[in-house]
């Protein structure tokens, strides 16, 4: 958004590579509200999930993920994004399928509701990191950008997502006693 405001235009490849992440982020917010569905009904809180109901919300969640991953392939075939970006982002697809199955079975109501929310949030972040990693790999393999000319730029681009990934993996692998 800051780039668009400062530059005055929307660079379509950037929009196209991030659009699936935006849709998944919207679905994540719906799932967070789905976990509160029953309490929201009791206090008469009006949310999108209360208006749609759990069945429609879960259906929209599934379709939003199908759309996101299908859109990636379509924009690749149209030449807007690179294969590296598609492949790294598709690496997050198993999380999407696993999450959908858990939500469809009613996991948003039970003991794993916090896990559902955690993985919905983690999945949306992982998609963005996957796009970022795809850009880095595209730079690595591209004829337009040679690492040997400016290795510091490559290291700078690569280090941030890896630091985040390490922190996230630490939280997943070493469970906290507070969860």
Short mmCIF file of C-alpha atoms in Angstrom, two decimals:
data_model
loop_
_atom_site.label_atom_id
_atom_site.label_comp_id
_atom_site.label_asym_id
_atom_site.label_seq_id
_atom_site.Cartn_x
_atom_site.Cartn_y
_atom_site.Cartn_z
CA UNK A 1 0.00 0.00 0.00
CA UNK A 2 2.82 2.40 0.86
CA UNK A 3 4.40 1.68 -2.54
CA UNK A 4 1.14 2.51 -4.31
CA UNK A 5 0.71 5.75 -2.37
CA UNK A 6 4.27 6.90 -3.01
CA UNK A 7 4.54 5.79 -6.63
CA UNK A 8 1.03 6.73 -7.70
CA UNK A 9 0.36 3.51 -9.58
CA UNK A 10 -0.36 -0.15 -9.01
CA UNK A 11 2.33 -2.46 -10.34
CA UNK A 12 0.24 -5.40 -11.61
CA UNK A 13 2.75 -8.22 -10.97
CA UNK A 14 3.02 -7.19 -7.30
CA UNK A 15 -0.75 -6.98 -7.01
CA UNK A 16 -1.20 -10.36 -8.71
CA UNK A 17 1.39 -12.15 -6.59
CA UNK A 18 -0.12 -10.81 -3.35
CA UNK A 19 -3.83 -11.04 -4.26
CA UNK A 20 -4.11 -14.71 -3.19
CA UNK A 21 -2.64 -13.77 0.19
CA UNK A 22 -5.23 -11.01 0.58
CA UNK A 23 -8.05 -13.48 -0.06
CA UNK A 24 -6.58 -15.98 2.43
CA UNK A 25 -6.23 -13.16 4.97
CA UNK A 26 -9.94 -12.37 4.56
CA UNK A 27 -10.75 -16.06 5.09
CA UNK A 28 -8.55 -16.07 8.20
CA UNK A 29 -10.54 -13.22 9.69
CA UNK A 30 -13.77 -15.09 9.03
CA UNK A 31 -12.41 -18.19 10.79
CA UNK A 32 -11.43 -16.11 13.80
CA UNK A 33 -15.04 -14.90 13.98
CA UNK A 34 -16.35 -18.42 13.38
CA UNK A 35 -14.73 -19.57 16.63
CA UNK A 36 -16.77 -16.89 18.43
CA UNK A 37 -20.00 -17.65 16.55
CA UNK A 38 -22.04 -19.04 19.45
CA UNK A 39 -21.01 -16.35 21.94
CA UNK A 40 -21.67 -13.66 19.32
CA UNK A 41 -25.18 -15.06 18.82
CA UNK A 42 -25.85 -14.95 22.57
CA UNK A 43 -24.88 -11.27 22.91
CA UNK A 44 -26.53 -10.37 19.58
CA UNK A 45 -23.24 -9.23 18.04
CA UNK A 46 -23.58 -8.68 14.32
CA UNK A 47 -20.65 -10.10 12.41
CA UNK A 48 -20.34 -11.41 8.89
CA UNK A 49 -20.15 -14.96 10.27
CA UNK A 50 -23.32 -14.50 12.34
CA UNK A 51 -25.09 -13.22 9.23
CA UNK A 52 -23.87 -16.05 7.02
CA UNK A 53 -23.97 -18.88 9.54
CA UNK A 54 -21.30 -21.53 10.09
CA UNK A 55 -22.08 -23.65 7.01
CA UNK A 56 -21.85 -20.77 4.55
CA UNK A 57 -18.78 -19.37 6.31
CA UNK A 58 -16.97 -22.69 5.99
CA UNK A 59 -18.04 -22.92 2.34
CA UNK A 60 -16.71 -19.41 1.63
CA UNK A 61 -13.50 -20.31 3.47
CA UNK A 62 -13.00 -23.34 1.23
CA UNK A 63 -13.83 -21.47 -1.97
CA UNK A 64 -11.52 -18.59 -1.04
CA UNK A 65 -8.61 -21.01 -0.76
CA UNK A 66 -9.52 -22.76 -4.01
CA UNK A 67 -9.70 -19.36 -5.70
CA UNK A 68 -6.37 -18.23 -4.24
CA UNK A 69 -4.36 -21.23 -5.38
CA UNK A 70 -6.13 -21.43 -8.76
CA UNK A 71 -5.53 -17.72 -9.33
CA UNK A 72 -1.80 -18.26 -8.76
CA UNK A 73 -1.65 -20.80 -11.55
CA UNK A 74 -3.74 -18.66 -13.90
CA UNK A 75 -1.60 -15.55 -13.44
CA UNK A 76 1.51 -17.66 -13.94
CA UNK A 77 0.12 -19.02 -17.22
CA UNK A 78 -0.68 -15.44 -18.28
CA UNK A 79 2.94 -14.48 -17.59
CA UNK A 80 2.44 -12.08 -14.69
CA UNK A 81 4.45 -14.00 -12.09
CA UNK A 82 7.34 -16.44 -12.14
CA UNK A 83 7.31 -20.18 -11.62
CA UNK A 84 9.42 -19.73 -8.47
CA UNK A 85 6.68 -17.67 -6.84
CA UNK A 86 4.01 -20.19 -7.80
CA UNK A 87 6.00 -23.17 -6.52
CA UNK A 88 6.97 -21.59 -3.20
CA UNK A 89 3.40 -20.44 -2.58
CA UNK A 90 1.98 -23.85 -3.51
CA UNK A 91 4.13 -25.27 -0.70
CA UNK A 92 1.54 -23.79 1.69
CA UNK A 93 -1.34 -25.71 0.07
CA UNK A 94 -1.13 -28.73 2.44
CA UNK A 95 -1.77 -26.41 5.40
CA UNK A 96 -4.82 -25.04 3.62
CA UNK A 97 -6.25 -28.51 2.96
CA UNK A 98 -5.50 -29.72 6.50
CA UNK A 99 -7.10 -26.62 8.04
CA UNK A 100 -10.21 -26.91 5.90
CA UNK A 101 -10.71 -30.54 6.92
CA UNK A 102 -10.39 -29.64 10.61
CA UNK A 103 -12.82 -26.71 10.30
CA UNK A 104 -15.30 -28.78 8.27
CA UNK A 105 -15.32 -31.42 11.05
CA UNK A 106 -16.32 -28.73 13.58
CA UNK A 107 -12.90 -28.10 15.08
CA UNK A 108 -13.72 -24.41 15.45
CA UNK A 109 -16.13 -25.34 18.29
CA UNK A 110 -14.04 -27.77 20.28
CA UNK A 111 -10.79 -28.01 22.14
CA UNK A 112 -8.75 -27.26 19.03
CA UNK A 113 -10.43 -23.91 18.33
CA UNK A 114 -7.30 -22.02 19.40
CA UNK A 115 -5.23 -24.24 17.14
CA UNK A 116 -7.59 -23.48 14.25
CA UNK A 117 -7.10 -19.74 14.76
CA UNK A 118 -3.34 -20.13 15.21
CA UNK A 119 -2.92 -22.10 12.00
CA UNK A 120 -5.23 -19.80 10.03
CA UNK A 121 -3.02 -16.88 11.06
CA UNK A 122 0.19 -18.80 10.47
CA UNK A 123 -1.00 -19.93 7.05
CA UNK A 124 -1.69 -16.39 5.85
CA UNK A 125 1.76 -15.25 7.01
CA UNK A 126 3.42 -18.28 5.42
CA UNK A 127 1.78 -17.45 2.09
CA UNK A 128 3.28 -13.97 2.14
CA UNK A 129 6.68 -15.37 3.15
CA UNK A 130 6.39 -17.93 0.35
CA UNK A 131 5.83 -15.14 -2.18
CA UNK A 132 8.82 -13.31 -0.73
CA UNK A 133 10.96 -16.45 -0.96
CA UNK A 134 9.76 -16.94 -4.54
CA UNK A 135 10.91 -13.42 -5.40
CA UNK A 136 14.31 -14.15 -3.85
CA UNK A 137 14.60 -17.40 -5.82
CA UNK A 138 13.53 -15.61 -8.99
CA UNK A 139 16.31 -13.07 -8.39
CA UNK A 140 18.76 -15.92 -7.81
CA UNK A 141 17.92 -17.70 -11.08
CA UNK A 142 17.19 -14.60 -13.17
CA UNK A 143 19.34 -13.20 -15.94
CA UNK A 144 18.26 -9.73 -14.85
CA UNK A 145 19.81 -9.93 -11.43
CA UNK A 146 23.14 -11.52 -10.65
CA UNK A 147 23.99 -12.14 -7.00
CA UNK A 148 27.69 -11.65 -7.70
CA UNK A 149 27.11 -8.00 -8.57
CA UNK A 150 25.38 -7.09 -5.34
CA UNK A 151 25.53 -9.89 -2.74
CA UNK A 152 24.57 -7.57 0.14
CA UNK A 153 21.19 -6.85 -1.44
CA UNK A 154 20.45 -10.57 -1.74
CA UNK A 155 21.47 -11.23 1.88
CA UNK A 156 19.34 -8.30 3.06
CA UNK A 157 16.32 -9.59 1.13
CA UNK A 158 16.78 -13.16 2.34
CA UNK A 159 17.53 -12.64 6.02
CA UNK A 160 14.22 -11.17 7.22
CA UNK A 161 11.94 -14.06 6.22
CA UNK A 162 14.40 -16.60 7.59
CA UNK A 163 14.52 -14.86 10.96
CA UNK A 164 10.73 -14.84 11.07
CA UNK A 165 10.61 -18.50 10.06
CA UNK A 166 13.02 -19.46 12.85
CA UNK A 167 10.94 -17.61 15.45
CA UNK A 168 7.74 -19.20 14.16
CA UNK A 169 9.22 -22.70 14.10
CA UNK A 170 10.49 -22.23 17.63
CA UNK A 171 6.93 -21.45 18.75
CA UNK A 172 5.57 -24.50 16.96
CA UNK A 173 8.25 -27.01 17.96
CA UNK A 174 8.80 -25.89 21.55
CA UNK A 175 5.27 -25.61 22.95
CA UNK A 176 4.70 -22.94 25.53
CA UNK A 177 3.20 -23.85 28.89
CA UNK A 178 0.83 -20.90 28.50
CA UNK A 179 -1.03 -22.34 25.49
#
